[in-house]
Coordinates of N, CA and C in Angstrom, one line a residue:
V1 N 23.1 7.5 12.6 CA 21.6 7.5 12.9 C 21.0 6.1 12.5
Q2 N 20.3 5.7 13.1 CA 19.5 4.3 12.8 C 18.0 4.9 12.7
L3 N 17.2 4.1 11.6 CA 16.0 4.4 11.3 C 15.1 3.2 11.4
Q4 N 14.0 3.1 12.0 CA 13.3 2.1 12.2 C 11.9 2.5 11.6
A5 N 11.6 1.7 10.5 CA 10.3 2.0 9.7 C 9.1 0.8 10.0
S6 N 7.8 1.1 10.1 CA 6.9 0.2 10.1 C 5.6 0.7 9.6
G7 N 4.7 -0.5 9.4 CA 3.3 0.1 8.8 C 3.0 -0.4 7.4
G8 N 3.9 -1.0 6.9 CA 3.5 -1.6 5.5 C 2.4 -2.7 5.5
G9 N 2.2 -3.1 4.5 CA 1.1 -4.3 4.5 C 0.5 -4.3 3.2
V10 N -0.6 -5.1 3.0 CA -1.5 -5.0 1.8 C -2.8 -4.4 2.0
V11 N -3.1 -3.8 1.0 CA -4.5 -2.9 1.0 C -5.1 -3.0 0.0
Q12 N -6.6 -3.0 -0.1 CA -7.3 -2.9 -1.5 C -7.3 -1.4 -2.1
P13 N -7.1 -1.2 -3.3 CA -7.4 0.1 -3.8 C -8.3 0.9 -3.3
G14 N -8.1 2.1 -2.9 CA -9.0 2.9 -2.3 C -8.7 3.0 -0.8
G15 N -8.0 2.3 -0.4 CA -7.8 1.9 1.2 C -6.8 2.8 1.8
S16 N -6.3 2.7 2.9 CA -5.3 3.5 3.5 C -4.4 2.8 4.3
L17 N -3.2 3.5 4.5 CA -2.2 2.7 5.1 C -1.3 4.0 5.9
R18 N -0.8 3.7 7.1 CA -0.1 4.8 7.6 C 1.5 4.2 8.2
L19 N 2.3 5.0 7.3 CA 3.8 4.6 7.8 C 4.2 5.2 8.7
S20 N 5.2 4.8 9.7 CA 5.7 5.3 10.6 C 7.5 5.2 10.7
C21 N 8.1 6.2 11.2 CA 9.6 5.9 11.0 C 10.3 6.6 12.2
S22 N 10.9 6.1 13.1 CA 11.7 6.9 13.9 C 13.3 6.7 14.0
A23 N 13.9 7.9 14.2 CA 15.3 8.0 14.1 C 16.1 8.3 15.4
S24 N 17.1 7.5 15.5 CA 17.9 7.3 16.9 C 19.2 7.4 16.7
G25 N 19.9 7.8 17.7 CA 21.6 7.9 17.6 C 21.9 9.6 17.3
N26 N 22.5 9.8 16.5 CA 23.4 11.2 16.4 C 22.2 12.0 15.7
I27 N 21.4 12.5 16.4 CA 20.2 13.5 15.7 C 20.7 14.8 15.4
F28 N 20.3 15.5 14.4 CA 21.1 16.7 13.9 C 19.8 17.8 14.3
S29 N 20.1 18.9 14.7 CA 19.4 19.9 15.0 C 18.5 20.3 14.1
L30 N 19.1 20.3 12.7 CA 18.5 20.6 11.5 C 18.4 19.8 10.6
N31 N 17.3 19.1 10.5 CA 17.4 17.8 9.8 C 16.2 17.7 8.9
G32 N 16.0 16.8 7.9 CA 14.8 16.6 7.1 C 14.7 15.0 7.0
M33 N 13.4 14.7 6.8 CA 13.1 13.2 6.9 C 12.3 13.1 5.9
G34 N 11.9 11.7 5.3 CA 11.1 11.8 4.2 C 11.0 10.2 3.8
W35 N 10.3 10.0 2.8 CA 10.0 8.5 2.3 C 10.2 8.6 0.9
Y36 N 11.1 7.6 0.2 CA 11.3 7.1 -1.0 C 10.4 5.9 -1.3
R37 N 10.3 5.6 -2.4 CA 9.9 4.4 -2.9 C 10.3 3.7 -4.2
Q38 N 10.4 2.4 -4.1 CA 10.9 1.6 -5.3 C 10.1 0.7 -5.7
A39 N 9.3 0.5 -7.0 CA 8.6 -0.4 -7.5 C 9.7 -1.2 -8.1
P40 N 9.4 -2.7 -8.4 CA 9.9 -3.4 -9.1 C 10.4 -2.9 -10.6
E41 N 11.6 -2.9 -11.0 CA 12.2 -2.6 -12.1 C 12.0 -1.0 -12.5
Q42 N 11.8 -0.2 -11.2 CA 11.9 1.1 -11.2 C 13.0 1.9 -10.4
K43 N 13.2 2.9 -10.8 CA 14.1 3.6 -10.0 C 13.5 4.0 -8.6
R44 N 14.2 4.3 -7.6 CA 13.7 4.8 -6.4 C 13.3 6.2 -6.6
E45 N 12.3 6.8 -6.0 CA 11.8 7.9 -6.4 C 11.2 8.6 -5.0
L46 N 11.5 9.9 -4.8 CA 10.7 10.6 -3.7 C 9.4 10.7 -3.5
V47 N 8.8 10.3 -2.5 CA 7.4 10.4 -2.3 C 7.1 11.6 -1.5
A48 N 7.6 11.8 -0.6 CA 7.4 13.1 0.2 C 8.5 13.3 1.3
S49 N 8.9 14.7 1.7 CA 9.9 15.0 2.6 C 9.4 16.0 3.5
I50 N 10.2 16.3 4.5 CA 9.4 17.2 5.7 C 10.8 17.7 6.4
S51 N 11.0 19.0 6.6 CA 12.1 19.4 7.4 C 11.7 20.0 8.7
T52 N 12.9 20.4 9.4 CA 12.8 20.8 10.8 C 11.8 22.0 10.7
D53 N 11.7 22.8 9.6 CA 11.1 23.8 9.7 C 9.4 23.7 9.2
G54 N 9.2 22.7 8.9 CA 8.0 22.1 8.7 C 7.6 22.2 7.2
S55 N 8.6 22.5 6.3 CA 8.2 22.8 5.0 C 8.3 21.2 4.5
T56 N 7.1 21.2 3.6 CA 7.1 19.9 2.8 C 7.1 19.7 1.3
N57 N 7.4 18.5 0.8 CA 7.5 18.4 -0.7 C 6.9 17.0 -1.1
Y58 N 6.2 16.9 -2.1 CA 5.6 15.7 -2.6 C 5.7 15.3 -4.0
A59 N 5.8 14.2 -4.2 CA 5.7 13.8 -5.5 C 4.4 14.2 -6.1
G60 N 4.2 14.5 -7.5 CA 2.9 14.9 -7.8 C 1.9 14.0 -8.0
S61 N 2.4 12.6 -8.1 CA 1.5 11.8 -8.0 C 0.8 11.1 -6.9
V62 N 1.4 11.8 -5.8 CA 0.7 11.4 -4.2 C 0.0 12.6 -3.8
K63 N 0.2 13.8 -4.3 CA -0.5 14.9 -3.9 C -1.9 15.0 -3.6
G64 N -2.2 15.3 -2.5 CA -3.8 15.2 -2.1 C -4.3 13.9 -1.8
R65 N -3.4 13.1 -1.6 CA -3.5 11.8 -1.2 C -2.8 11.1 -0.1
F66 N -1.5 11.6 -0.1 CA -0.6 11.4 1.0 C -0.4 12.5 2.1
T67 N 0.0 12.4 3.0 CA 0.2 13.4 4.1 C 1.4 13.0 4.9
I68 N 2.5 13.9 4.9 CA 3.5 13.5 5.6 C 3.6 14.5 6.9
S69 N 3.9 13.9 7.9 CA 4.2 14.9 9.4 C 5.3 14.3 10.0
R70 N 5.3 15.2 11.1 CA 6.6 14.6 12.1 C 6.0 14.9 13.3
D71 N 6.8 14.0 14.2 CA 6.8 14.6 15.9 C 8.2 14.6 16.2
Y72 N 8.6 16.1 16.4 CA 9.9 16.4 16.7 C 10.5 15.9 17.7
A73 N 9.5 15.6 19.0 CA 10.2 15.3 20.3 C 10.3 13.9 20.1
K74 N 9.9 12.9 19.3 CA 10.0 11.7 19.0 C 10.9 11.3 18.0
N75 N 11.6 12.4 17.2 CA 12.5 12.3 16.0 C 11.7 11.3 14.9
S76 N 10.5 11.4 14.8 CA 9.7 10.4 13.9 C 9.1 11.2 12.8
V77 N 8.8 10.4 11.7 CA 8.0 10.8 10.5 C 6.9 10.2 10.2
Y78 N 5.8 10.3 9.8 CA 4.8 9.6 9.3 C 4.3 9.9 8.0
L79 N 3.7 8.8 7.4 CA 3.3 9.1 6.2 C 1.8 8.4 6.1
Q80 N 0.9 9.3 5.9 CA -0.5 9.0 6.0 C -0.9 8.9 4.3
M81 N -1.4 7.7 4.0 CA -1.5 7.2 2.5 C -3.0 6.8 2.5
N82 N -3.8 7.6 1.8 CA -5.0 7.6 1.6 C -5.2 7.3 0.2
S83 N -6.8 6.9 -0.3 CA -7.2 6.6 -1.7 C -5.7 5.7 -2.4
L84 N -5.1 4.8 -1.8 CA -4.3 4.1 -2.4 C -4.5 3.4 -3.9
K85 N -3.4 3.3 -4.7 CA -3.7 3.0 -5.9 C -2.8 1.7 -6.2
I86 N -3.0 0.8 -7.2 CA -2.2 -0.3 -7.6 C -0.9 0.5 -8.0
E87 N -0.9 1.6 -8.4 CA 0.7 1.9 -8.8 C 1.3 2.5 -7.8
D88 N 0.9 2.5 -6.5 CA 1.5 3.0 -5.2 C 2.1 1.8 -4.5
T89 N 2.0 0.6 -5.2 CA 2.9 -0.9 -4.6 C 4.4 -0.7 -5.0
A90 N 4.9 -0.7 -3.8 CA 6.6 -0.7 -3.8 C 7.0 -0.8 -2.7
V91 N 8.2 -0.9 -2.4 CA 8.9 -0.8 -1.2 C 9.3 0.7 -0.6
Y92 N 8.8 0.9 0.4 CA 8.9 2.2 1.0 C 10.0 2.6 1.9
Y93 N 11.1 3.6 1.6 CA 12.1 3.5 2.5 C 12.0 5.1 3.2
C94 N 12.5 4.8 4.5 CA 12.6 6.1 5.2 C 14.1 6.5 5.2
T95 N 13.9 7.9 4.8 CA 15.2 8.4 5.0 C 15.4 9.8 6.0
Y96 N 16.7 10.0 6.1 CA 16.8 11.2 7.0 C 18.0 11.8 6.7
W97 N 18.2 13.1 6.8 CA 19.3 13.9 6.2 C 19.5 15.1 7.3
R98 N 21.0 15.6 7.3 CA 21.3 16.7 8.0 C 21.1 17.8 6.9
I99 N 20.7 19.0 7.4 CA 20.6 20.4 6.7 C 21.7 21.0 7.1
P100 N 22.5 21.6 5.9 CA 22.2 21.5 4.6 C 22.6 20.1 4.1
R101 N 21.7 19.7 3.3 CA 22.0 18.4 2.7 C 23.0 18.1 1.9
E102 N 23.9 17.1 2.1 CA 25.0 16.7 1.4 C 24.9 15.4 0.5
L103 N 25.1 15.5 -0.7 CA 25.1 14.4 -1.6 C 25.7 13.2 -1.2
G104 N 24.9 12.1 -1.2 CA 25.4 10.9 -0.5 C 25.5 10.6 0.7
K105 N 24.9 11.5 1.6 CA 25.3 11.3 3.0 C 23.7 11.3 4.0
D106 N 22.8 10.8 3.0 CA 21.5 10.5 3.6 C 21.5 9.2 4.4
Y107 N 20.6 9.1 5.6 CA 20.8 7.6 6.2 C 19.4 7.2 5.6
W108 N 19.5 5.8 5.5 CA 18.2 5.1 5.1 C 17.9 3.9 5.9
G109 N 16.6 3.7 6.1 CA 16.1 2.5 6.9 C 15.9 1.4 5.9
K110 N 15.4 0.3 6.7 CA 15.2 -0.8 5.8 C 13.8 -0.5 5.2
G111 N 13.6 -1.2 4.0 CA 12.2 -0.7 3.4 C 11.2 -1.4 4.2
T112 N 9.9 -0.9 3.8 CA 8.8 -1.7 4.3 C 7.9 -1.8 2.9
Q113 N 7.2 -3.0 2.7 CA 6.4 -3.3 1.6 C 5.2 -2.9 1.8
V114 N 4.7 -1.9 0.7 CA 3.4 -1.6 0.7 C 2.6 -2.4 -0.6
T115 N 1.7 -3.2 -0.6 CA 1.1 -3.6 -1.6 C -0.3 -3.3 -1.7
V116 N -0.5 -2.8 -2.9 CA -2.1 -2.3 -3.1 C -2.7 -3.2 -4.2
S117 N -3.5 -4.0 -3.6 CA -4.3 -5.1 -4.6 C -5.6 -5.5 -4.4
S118 N -6.2 -5.8 -5.3 CA -7.8 -6.1 -5.3 C -7.9 -7.6 -4.9

């Protein structure tokens, strides 16, 4: 599975960005897609995830500000990020996994930088 992400950039606090990621290759019928992020000197953390049944999961710090969605026909996942804060600055990684999820078998895309700065 190959993942292609796009949409990062520089935005002022309070602004919005939309990340996109498309999966290609060996697509599983039951799968999950999501976004993780890693800030400098921080551990990588889950931002949001969504499964083929539409169930979603968000980090507490982004609830109410970020929305994850999917286009199943395009094997794509999107992350709409509103009311961005400086602390949202990080490299964002798209990820894909087969359900049931197996430890260490996620697929990862190259990161896309999101910088929130005044």
